[in-house]
């Protein structure tokens, strides 16, 4: 057999070797029986019973996922319950039963209509189609009394191949037994990809229909670093990949081969993320997305609850830095109880710091009180407070005044508090252009490439149709990063990066060359990025960065990064 390569989108920077196992979860429905034989009352009752059973299952799955992967990942199951209880869907199923269909066919027909609608939409809305499929399959299984194909006890070394994996499919995968997965559909922000990162599972999504030609039992290598699926790999490739798996976890700061230290930190949102950051040798927390504390509840967490959480993060990294970002709500991160405005383009609307200095001023103050109190305790790492979606110097001034007035209040109350390090995210073109003015007002910058790319390139994050434009290898993005770093040079302001780009080991050398002091990423990427730092020298990295900054097309940048010629 000769080796073949299929390409998709790498979901995790990990690779795995194993044996292909096809997974086909869709329950097969035969043709519907004669409508004359259908008793609509009985079918309605069967549908109700199946709905109750499905609701119970989803609840249990949510609990398991929250315990295993954290709250943020578990939230998708709340959306499943909403679909299950959606009046339009329920009415659709009941109408189909009245048309003479048995409950399972009625469910199938109704859900298919909604799935098609969602598939016609863009970005994250399109991914909702997978959630609907998940709920449909669960209901059809409940109606037929069928067991789900068991993904939890696959033979060791399996590589799961599937058309798509729904959230509940992915949550069942056991990284001890499964070497990875590859799917026909899906993008980097699909739930399957997000879960794969949390589970530290090698994964490729969006391989396309060519995947269907890979037979069960074939040897495959899933290389999530560059999105390649190797089919029937030769011995040499297998060996190389097996070696790749054992990336050593390094505790403590890493240096380049010529002795420049680079801080490699983790992005966290949940308690489970904190544990995984420690396990993978992160030097600290470079981005604590605090909005996760505010999601999936009826009212915001109070000061004491937040204080406890921030203390836990500081105690987890007693010798490190813990960068806590203040609430970043709006855009694609809605919170039901906050009564967010109905905006035509929420990514350009009232988001992040705009809300904290406006309608959410009270929440901002409460959060700052909790943060300053947490920073005031003796033990624990160093707290840094970071503002999201800044666009003007005035926003930074105003937020800083709020921090100072909160500190003064705490002092007058006799509560111990401390002024933490203070920084801003560079995720709008405005802040990259204004970086030389902002250095006077902050202690650090952290470049959020996820948003910076979307705003520099006018390419919505999560929208697959503009994925090539919304890529951090675009020359315009590299120049925005360079402008930011250059503004901080010669000052005391340090510059980090906490967007997805920081966790891509293929661009670590470039980022070192561009002059980043700190890189923060999902914990799974920490060992590889630490290794990539230690394998470069500042001199080589700077030469690469100079050439990349001279490039005028993404293709040129890609060639420089892969060492190929144009
Ligand atoms: C970013 O925009 O790069 C970032 C890290 O923030 P978030 O992904 O939470 O918007
Ligand atoms: Mg952002």
Coordinates of C-alpha atoms and ligand atoms in Angstrom, one line a residue:
X1 CA 0.0 0.0 0.0
X2 CA 1.3 3.4 -0.8
X3 CA 0.9 6.3 1.6
X4 CA -1.9 8.8 0.7
X5 CA -2.5 12.2 2.2
X6 CA -5.9 13.9 2.8
X7 CA -6.1 17.5 4.1
X8 CA -8.5 19.1 6.4
X9 CA -8.4 21.6 9.3
X10 CA -6.2 20.7 12.2
X11 CA -8.2 21.0 15.4
X12 CA -5.4 20.3 18.0
X13 CA -1.6 20.7 17.5
X14 CA -1.2 16.9 18.3
X15 CA -0.7 13.8 16.2
X16 CA -1.7 10.2 16.7
X17 CA -1.4 6.9 15.0
X18 CA -4.1 4.2 14.9
X19 CA -6.6 2.1 13.1
X20 CA -9.6 3.6 11.3
X21 CA -13.0 2.8 12.8
X22 CA -16.0 4.3 11.1
X23 CA -18.7 5.7 13.3
X24 CA -22.3 5.9 11.8
X25 CA -24.6 7.2 14.6
X26 CA -27.7 7.9 12.5
X27 CA -30.5 5.7 13.4
X28 CA -31.9 4.1 10.2
X29 CA -35.6 4.5 9.6
X30 CA -37.4 2.3 7.2
X31 CA -40.3 3.5 5.2
X32 CA -43.3 4.8 7.2
X33 CA -46.2 2.4 7.6
X34 CA -49.7 3.0 6.1
X35 CA -51.1 6.2 7.7
X36 CA -54.4 4.3 8.2
X37 CA -52.6 2.1 10.8
X38 CA -51.4 5.2 12.8
X39 CA -53.2 6.2 16.0
X40 CA -52.2 9.9 16.4
X41 CA -52.9 9.9 20.2
X42 CA -50.7 7.0 20.8
X43 CA -47.9 8.5 18.7
X44 CA -48.2 11.8 20.5
X45 CA -47.8 10.0 23.8
X46 CA -44.8 8.1 22.5
X47 CA -43.2 11.4 21.4
X48 CA -43.8 12.9 24.9
X49 CA -42.3 9.9 26.6
X50 CA -39.3 10.0 24.3
X51 CA -38.9 13.7 25.0
X52 CA -38.8 13.1 28.7
X53 CA -36.3 10.3 28.3
X54 CA -34.1 12.5 26.0
X55 CA -34.2 15.4 28.5
X56 CA -33.0 13.1 31.3
X57 CA -30.2 11.8 29.1
X58 CA -29.1 15.3 28.2
X59 CA -29.1 16.4 31.8
X60 CA -26.9 13.4 32.7
X61 CA -24.6 14.1 29.8
X62 CA -24.3 17.7 30.8
X63 CA -23.2 16.8 34.3
X64 CA -20.7 14.3 33.1
X65 CA -19.2 16.8 30.6
X66 CA -19.1 19.6 33.2
X67 CA -17.1 17.3 35.6
X68 CA -14.8 16.1 32.9
X69 CA -14.3 19.1 30.6
X70 CA -15.7 22.1 32.5
X71 CA -18.8 24.3 32.5
X72 CA -18.0 26.0 29.2
X73 CA -18.0 22.8 27.2
X74 CA -21.1 21.5 29.0
X75 CA -23.2 24.5 28.0
X76 CA -23.9 23.1 24.6
X77 CA -26.3 20.7 26.2
X78 CA -28.4 23.6 27.5
X79 CA -29.0 24.4 23.8
X80 CA -30.0 20.8 23.2
X81 CA -32.7 21.1 25.9
X82 CA -33.9 24.3 24.3
X83 CA -34.3 22.5 21.0
X84 CA -36.1 19.7 22.7
X85 CA -38.6 22.1 24.2
X86 CA -38.8 24.5 21.2
X87 CA -42.5 25.1 20.5
X88 CA -42.0 25.4 16.7
X89 CA -40.3 22.0 16.6
X90 CA -42.9 20.4 18.9
X91 CA -45.7 21.8 16.7
X92 CA -44.0 20.5 13.6
X93 CA -43.7 17.0 15.0
X94 CA -47.4 17.0 16.2
X95 CA -48.5 18.3 12.8
X96 CA -46.5 15.5 11.1
X97 CA -48.2 12.9 13.4
X98 CA -51.6 14.4 12.4
X99 CA -50.5 13.8 8.8
X100 CA -50.3 10.1 9.6
X101 CA -46.6 9.6 10.4
X102 CA -45.4 7.5 13.3
X103 CA -43.5 9.6 16.0
X104 CA -40.0 8.6 14.8
X105 CA -40.7 9.7 11.2
X106 CA -42.4 12.8 12.4
X107 CA -39.3 13.7 14.4
X108 CA -37.1 13.0 11.5
X109 CA -39.1 15.0 9.0
X110 CA -39.5 18.1 11.3
X111 CA -35.8 18.2 12.4
X112 CA -34.6 17.8 8.8
X113 CA -36.4 21.0 7.9
X114 CA -34.7 22.9 10.7
X115 CA -31.3 21.3 10.0
X116 CA -31.6 22.5 6.4
X117 CA -32.4 26.0 7.5
X118 CA -29.4 26.2 9.8
X119 CA -27.1 24.7 7.2
X120 CA -28.1 27.6 4.9
X121 CA -26.7 30.1 7.5
X122 CA -23.2 31.1 8.1
X123 CA -20.5 30.4 10.7
X124 CA -21.6 29.4 14.2
X125 CA -25.3 29.3 13.2
X126 CA -24.5 26.6 10.6
X127 CA -22.8 24.6 13.4
X128 CA -26.1 24.5 15.2
X129 CA -27.2 22.0 12.6
X130 CA -25.0 19.5 14.3
X131 CA -26.8 20.1 17.6
X132 CA -30.1 19.6 16.0
X133 CA -28.9 16.3 14.5
X134 CA -27.7 15.3 18.0
X135 CA -31.2 15.9 19.5
X136 CA -33.0 14.3 16.5
X137 CA -30.9 11.1 16.8
X138 CA -31.4 11.0 20.5
X139 CA -35.2 11.2 20.1
X140 CA -35.3 8.6 17.3
X141 CA -33.2 6.3 19.5
X142 CA -35.5 6.8 22.4
X143 CA -38.5 6.1 20.3
X144 CA -37.0 2.9 18.9
X145 CA -35.5 1.8 22.2
X146 CA -32.1 1.6 20.4
X147 CA -28.8 1.9 22.2
X148 CA -26.3 4.4 20.8
X149 CA -23.2 2.9 19.1
X150 CA -20.8 2.9 21.9
X151 CA -17.9 5.4 21.4
X152 CA -16.8 5.0 25.0
X153 CA -15.4 1.5 24.6
X154 CA -13.7 1.4 21.2
X155 CA -10.6 -0.8 20.9
X156 CA -7.4 0.9 22.1
X157 CA -5.6 2.8 19.3
X158 CA -8.8 3.5 17.3
X159 CA -9.0 6.6 15.1
X160 CA -12.6 7.5 14.7
X161 CA -13.7 8.5 11.2
X162 CA -17.2 10.0 10.9
X163 CA -19.3 12.3 8.7
X164 CA -19.5 14.5 11.6
X165 CA -19.3 14.2 15.4
X166 CA -21.9 15.8 17.5
X167 CA -21.1 17.3 21.0
X168 CA -22.4 14.2 22.7
X169 CA -20.4 11.9 20.4
X170 CA -17.2 13.8 21.1
X171 CA -17.8 14.0 24.9
X172 CA -17.9 10.1 25.0
X173 CA -14.4 9.7 23.4
X174 CA -11.9 8.4 25.9
X175 CA -8.4 9.8 25.1
X176 CA -6.9 6.7 26.8
X177 CA -8.3 4.5 24.1
X178 CA -8.9 6.7 21.1
X179 CA -5.8 7.9 19.2
X180 CA -7.7 10.7 17.4
X181 CA -10.5 11.4 15.0
X182 CA -11.2 12.9 11.5
X183 CA -14.5 14.1 10.2
X184 CA -15.9 14.9 6.7
X185 CA -17.5 18.2 7.8
X186 CA -16.7 20.8 10.5
X187 CA -14.5 23.8 11.1
X188 CA -12.0 24.9 13.7
X189 CA -14.8 26.4 15.9
X190 CA -17.1 23.4 15.6
X191 CA -18.0 21.7 18.9
X192 CA -16.1 18.6 17.8
X193 CA -12.9 20.7 17.4
X194 CA -13.4 22.6 20.7
X195 CA -14.0 19.3 22.6
X196 CA -10.9 17.8 20.9
X197 CA -8.8 20.6 22.3
X198 CA -10.2 20.2 25.8
X199 CA -9.6 16.4 25.6
X200 CA -6.1 16.9 24.1
X201 CA -7.1 14.6 21.3
X202 CA -5.4 14.7 17.9
X203 CA -8.1 15.7 15.5
X204 CA -8.8 16.9 12.0
X205 CA -12.2 18.3 10.8
X206 CA -13.5 19.3 7.4
X207 CA -11.5 16.6 5.4
X208 CA -14.3 16.5 2.8
X209 CA -15.8 13.5 1.0
X210 CA -12.4 11.9 0.2
X211 CA -12.5 10.7 3.8
X212 CA -15.3 8.2 2.8
X213 CA -12.8 6.2 0.8
X214 CA -10.8 5.3 3.8
X215 CA -11.9 1.8 4.8
X216 CA -12.4 0.5 8.3
X217 CA -9.3 -1.2 9.7
X218 CA -6.9 1.0 7.6
X219 CA -3.7 2.3 9.3
X220 CA -3.9 6.1 9.6
X221 CA -2.0 9.0 11.1
X222 CA -4.0 12.0 12.3
X223 CA -1.7 15.0 12.2
X224 CA -3.7 17.8 13.8
X225 CA -0.8 20.2 13.6
X226 CA -1.2 20.8 9.8
X227 CA -4.5 19.1 9.3
X228 CA -3.2 16.0 7.4
X229 CA -4.6 12.5 7.5
X230 CA -2.0 10.0 6.3
X231 CA -3.6 6.8 5.0
X232 CA -1.5 3.7 5.0
X233 CA 1.6 5.6 6.3
X234 CA 5.0 4.0 5.6
X235 CA 7.1 2.9 8.6
X236 CA 9.2 6.0 8.6
X237 CA 6.2 8.4 8.9
X238 CA 4.6 6.2 11.6
X239 CA 7.8 6.3 13.6
X240 CA 8.2 10.1 13.2
X241 CA 4.6 10.6 14.4
X242 CA 5.0 8.2 17.3
X243 CA 8.0 10.3 18.4
X244 CA 6.0 13.5 18.1
X245 CA 3.5 12.2 20.7
X246 CA 6.0 12.3 23.4
X247 CA 6.5 16.0 23.7
X248 CA 8.0 16.5 27.1
X249 CA 6.2 18.6 29.6
X250 CA 8.6 21.2 30.9
X251 CA 8.0 23.0 34.1
X252 CA 9.7 26.4 34.5
X253 CA 10.4 29.2 32.1
X254 CA 12.0 28.2 28.7
X255 CA 14.6 30.1 26.9
X256 CA 15.6 30.2 23.3
X257 CA 18.8 28.3 22.4
X258 CA 20.7 31.5 22.8
X259 CA 19.2 32.3 26.3
X260 CA 16.3 34.7 25.8
X261 CA 13.4 33.7 28.2
X262 CA 9.9 33.6 26.8
X263 CA 6.9 33.1 29.2
X264 CA 4.6 30.4 28.0
X265 CA 1.2 30.6 29.7
X266 CA -2.2 29.0 29.4
X267 CA -5.7 30.4 28.6
X268 CA -8.3 29.3 31.0
X269 CA -12.0 29.7 31.6
X270 CA -12.9 27.0 34.1
X271 CA -11.5 25.1 37.0
X272 CA -10.8 22.1 34.8
X273 CA -8.7 24.4 32.6
X274 CA -6.6 25.4 35.6
X275 CA -5.7 21.8 36.4
X276 CA -4.8 21.1 32.8
X277 CA -2.6 24.2 32.7
X278 CA -0.6 22.9 35.6
X279 CA -0.4 19.4 34.1
X280 CA 1.0 20.7 30.9
X281 CA 3.7 22.9 32.4
X282 CA 2.2 26.4 31.8
X283 CA 4.3 29.2 33.5
X284 CA 1.1 31.0 34.6
X285 CA -2.2 32.2 33.2
X286 CA -2.0 34.6 30.2
X287 CA -5.8 34.9 29.7
X288 CA -8.5 34.1 32.2
X289 CA -11.8 34.5 30.3
X290 CA -14.0 35.6 33.2
X291 CA -17.1 35.7 31.1
X292 CA -17.4 31.9 31.8
X293 CA -18.2 32.7 35.4
X294 CA -21.2 34.8 34.2
X295 CA -22.7 32.4 31.7
X296 CA -25.3 29.7 32.2
X297 CA -26.9 31.1 35.4
X298 CA -29.8 33.3 36.3
X299 CA -27.8 36.2 37.8
X300 CA -24.2 37.4 37.9
X301 CA -21.8 35.9 40.5
X302 CA -21.3 38.2 43.5
X303 CA -18.1 39.8 44.8
X304 CA -17.3 37.0 47.2
X305 CA -17.9 34.2 44.7
X306 CA -15.6 35.9 42.2
X307 CA -13.0 36.6 44.9
X308 CA -12.8 32.9 45.7
X309 CA -12.3 32.0 42.0
X310 CA -9.6 34.5 41.5
X311 CA -7.9 33.4 44.7
X312 CA -7.9 29.8 43.4
X313 CA -6.3 30.9 40.2
X314 CA -3.6 32.8 42.0
X315 CA -2.9 29.9 44.4
X316 CA -2.7 27.5 41.5
X317 CA 0.3 29.5 40.2
X318 CA 2.0 30.8 43.3
X319 CA 5.2 31.8 41.4
X320 CA 3.5 32.8 38.1
X321 CA 1.6 35.6 36.6
X322 CA -2.2 35.4 36.4
X323 CA -3.8 37.7 33.8
X324 CA -7.5 38.1 34.4
X325 CA -9.5 39.8 31.7
X326 CA -12.5 41.8 32.8
X327 CA -15.8 40.8 31.6
X328 CA -15.9 40.5 27.7
X329 CA -19.6 40.2 27.0
X330 CA -21.4 41.0 23.7
X331 CA -20.3 40.0 20.2
X332 CA -20.8 36.3 20.1
X333 CA -20.9 35.9 23.9
X334 CA -24.4 36.7 25.0
X335 CA -25.7 36.6 28.6
X336 CA -29.4 36.2 29.0
X337 CA -29.9 38.2 32.3
X338 CA -27.9 41.2 31.0
X339 CA -30.6 42.4 28.6
X340 CA -28.1 43.0 25.7
X341 CA -29.3 45.2 22.9
X342 CA -30.5 43.7 19.7
X343 CA -27.8 44.8 17.4
X344 CA -27.5 44.2 13.7
X345 CA -23.8 43.6 13.9
X346 CA -22.9 42.7 17.5
X347 CA -19.2 42.3 16.8
X348 CA -19.1 46.0 16.0
X349 CA -21.5 46.9 18.8
X350 CA -21.6 47.2 22.6
X351 CA -18.9 44.6 23.5
X352 CA -16.2 44.2 26.1
X353 CA -15.0 47.4 27.8
X354 CA -17.7 49.4 26.1
X355 CA -20.3 47.6 28.3
X356 CA -18.1 47.8 31.4
X357 CA -17.9 51.6 31.1
X358 CA -21.5 51.8 30.2
X359 CA -24.5 49.6 31.1
X360 CA -22.5 47.1 33.1
X361 CA -20.6 49.6 35.2
X362 CA -21.9 48.0 38.4
X363 CA -20.7 44.6 37.4
X364 CA -17.3 46.1 36.4
X365 CA -16.9 47.6 39.9
X366 CA -17.9 44.4 41.6
X367 CA -15.5 42.5 39.5
X368 CA -12.7 45.0 40.3
X369 CA -13.4 44.8 44.0
X370 CA -13.1 41.0 43.9
X371 CA -9.9 41.2 41.9
X372 CA -8.2 43.8 44.0
X373 CA -9.1 41.9 47.2
X374 CA -7.6 38.7 45.6
X375 CA -4.4 40.6 44.7
X376 CA -4.2 42.0 48.3
X377 CA -3.7 38.6 49.9
X378 CA -0.1 37.6 50.7
X379 CA 0.2 34.2 49.1
X380 CA -0.3 33.4 45.5
X381 CA 1.0 34.5 42.1
X382 CA 1.0 38.0 40.7
X383 CA -2.4 39.4 39.5
X384 CA -2.7 41.4 36.3
X385 CA -5.9 42.9 35.2
X386 CA -6.6 43.2 31.4
X387 CA -9.3 45.1 29.5
X388 CA -11.0 43.6 26.4
X389 CA -11.9 45.3 23.2
X390 CA -10.3 48.6 23.9
X391 CA -10.3 51.2 21.0
X392 CA -9.4 54.5 22.6
X393 CA -7.0 56.0 25.1
X394 CA -10.0 57.5 27.0
X395 CA -11.4 54.1 27.7
X396 CA -8.1 53.1 29.3
X397 CA -7.9 56.3 31.3
X398 CA -11.5 55.9 32.5
X399 CA -11.1 52.2 33.4
X400 CA -7.9 53.0 35.3
X401 CA -9.7 55.7 37.3
X402 CA -12.3 53.2 38.2
X403 CA -9.6 50.8 39.4
X404 CA -8.0 53.5 41.5
X405 CA -11.3 54.6 43.0
X406 CA -12.2 50.9 43.8
X407 CA -8.8 50.7 45.5
X408 CA -9.5 53.9 47.5
X409 CA -12.9 52.5 48.6
X410 CA -11.4 49.3 49.8
X411 CA -8.8 51.2 51.7
X412 CA -11.4 53.4 53.4
X413 CA -13.4 50.3 54.3
X414 CA -10.2 48.8 55.9
X415 CA -10.3 45.9 53.5
X416 CA -6.9 44.7 52.2
X417 CA -6.5 45.2 48.5
X418 CA -3.7 45.9 46.1
X419 CA -3.3 47.6 42.7
X420 CA -2.5 44.9 40.3
X421 CA -0.6 45.2 37.0
X422 CA -2.8 46.9 34.5
X423 CA -2.9 46.1 30.7
X424 CA -5.1 46.1 27.6
X425 CA -5.8 43.6 24.9
X426 CA -4.7 44.6 21.4
X427 CA -7.5 43.2 19.4
X428 CA -8.8 46.2 17.4
X429 CA -6.8 47.9 14.7
X430 CA -7.3 51.2 16.7
X431 CA -5.2 49.9 19.6
X432 CA -2.4 48.6 17.3
X433 CA -2.3 52.1 15.7
X434 CA -2.5 53.8 19.1
X435 CA 0.0 51.5 20.8
X436 CA 2.7 54.2 21.1
X437 CA 0.1 56.4 22.9
X438 CA -1.2 53.6 25.1
X439 CA 2.3 52.7 26.5
X440 CA 2.0 55.6 29.0
X441 CA -1.2 54.2 30.5
X442 CA -0.5 50.5 30.9
X443 CA 2.0 47.9 32.2
X444 CA 1.4 45.4 29.4
X445 CA -0.3 44.6 26.1
X446 CA -1.7 41.2 25.1
X447 CA -2.4 40.7 21.5
X448 CA -5.8 38.9 20.9
X449 CA -5.3 37.7 17.4
X450 CA -8.8 36.1 17.2
X451 CA -10.4 39.5 17.2
X452 CA -7.5 41.4 15.8
X453 CA -7.6 39.2 12.6
X454 CA -11.3 39.6 12.2
X455 CA -11.2 43.4 12.5
X456 CA -8.0 44.0 10.5
X457 CA -9.1 41.7 7.7
X458 CA -12.9 42.4 8.0
X459 CA -13.4 38.7 8.1
X460 CA -15.8 37.4 10.7
X461 CA -14.2 34.8 13.1
X462 CA -15.9 31.5 12.8
X463 CA -17.2 32.1 9.3
X464 CA -15.7 29.3 7.1
X465 CA -16.4 31.2 3.9
X466 CA -13.8 33.9 4.8
X467 CA -11.4 31.5 6.6
X468 CA -8.5 32.2 4.2
X469 CA -8.8 35.9 4.8
X470 CA -9.3 35.6 8.5
X471 CA -5.8 33.9 8.9
X472 CA -3.1 35.2 11.3
X473 CA -0.5 34.6 8.6
X474 CA -1.9 37.5 6.5
X475 CA 0.8 40.2 6.1
X476 CA -1.5 42.9 7.3
X477 CA -1.9 41.0 10.6
X478 CA 1.8 40.5 11.0
X479 CA 2.3 44.3 10.5
X480 CA -0.3 45.1 13.1
X481 CA 1.6 42.9 15.6
X482 CA 4.9 44.5 14.6
X483 CA 3.5 48.0 15.1
X484 CA 2.3 47.0 18.6
X485 CA 5.6 45.4 19.7
X486 CA 7.7 48.3 18.2
X487 CA 5.7 50.8 20.3
X488 CA 6.6 49.0 23.5
X489 CA 10.3 48.6 22.7
X490 CA 12.4 50.8 25.0
X491 CA 9.6 51.1 27.5
X492 CA 8.7 49.0 30.6
X493 CA 5.6 47.6 28.9
X494 CA 5.8 43.9 28.1
X495 CA 3.9 42.4 25.2
X496 CA 2.2 39.1 25.2
X497 CA -0.2 37.3 22.8
X498 CA -3.3 35.3 23.9
X499 CA -5.1 34.6 20.6
X500 CA -5.0 31.3 18.8
X501 CA -1.9 32.3 16.9
X502 CA 0.2 32.0 20.2
X503 CA -0.6 28.3 20.4
X504 CA 0.5 27.4 16.9
X505 CA 4.0 25.9 17.2
X506 CA 4.6 26.5 13.5
X507 CA 4.6 30.3 14.1
X508 CA 6.5 30.3 17.4
X509 CA 9.8 31.2 15.8
X510 CA 8.1 34.1 13.9
X511 CA 6.5 35.4 17.2
X512 CA 9.9 35.2 19.0
X513 CA 11.4 37.1 16.1
X514 CA 8.6 39.7 16.2
X515 CA 9.6 40.4 19.8
X516 CA 6.8 38.9 21.9
X517 CA 7.7 38.4 25.6
X518 CA 4.9 36.1 26.5
X519 CA 2.7 33.6 24.6
X520 CA -0.6 32.3 26.1
X521 CA -2.6 29.4 24.6
X522 CA -5.0 26.5 25.3
X523 CA -3.0 24.3 27.7
X524 CA -2.8 21.4 25.2
X525 CA -0.3 23.5 23.0
X526 CA 2.0 24.5 25.9
X527 CA 4.6 21.6 25.6
X528 CA 5.0 22.0 21.9
X529 CA 5.3 25.8 22.0
X530 CA 7.9 25.5 24.8
X531 CA 9.8 23.1 22.7
X532 CA 9.6 25.4 19.7
X533 CA 10.9 28.3 21.8
X534 CA 13.9 26.2 22.9
X535 CA 14.8 25.1 19.4
X536 CA 15.2 28.6 17.9
X537 CA 17.7 31.4 18.4
X538 CA 16.7 35.1 18.6
X539 CA 19.0 35.8 15.7
X540 CA 17.3 33.2 13.4
X541 CA 13.9 34.2 14.7
X542 CA 14.5 37.9 13.9
X543 CA 15.7 37.1 10.4
X544 CA 12.5 35.1 9.8
X545 CA 10.4 38.0 11.2
X546 CA 12.1 40.6 9.0
X547 CA 11.5 38.5 5.9
X548 CA 7.9 37.9 6.9
X549 CA 7.3 41.6 7.5
X550 CA 8.6 42.3 4.0
X551 CA 6.2 39.8 2.5
X552 CA 3.1 41.2 0.8
X553 CA 1.0 38.1 0.4
X554 CA 0.0 35.3 2.7
X555 CA 1.4 32.8 0.2
X556 CA 4.9 34.4 0.7
X557 CA 4.5 34.1 4.5
X558 CA 3.4 30.5 4.2
X559 CA 6.5 29.7 2.1
X560 CA 8.8 31.4 4.6
X561 CA 7.2 29.4 7.5
X562 CA 7.4 26.0 5.7
X563 CA 10.8 26.7 4.2
X564 CA 9.5 26.1 0.7
X565 CA 10.1 28.3 -2.4
X566 CA 7.3 30.1 -4.2
Ligands
LIG1 C1 -8.8 37.2 21.0 O1 -9.7 37.9 20.6 O2 -7.8 36.8 20.4 C2 -9.0 36.6 22.4 C3 -8.0 36.0 23.0 O3 -10.2 36.9 23.0 P1 -11.5 36.0 22.7 O4 -11.1 34.8 21.8 O5 -12.0 35.5 24.1 O6 -12.4 37.0 22.1
LIG2 MG1 -11.3 38.8 21.8

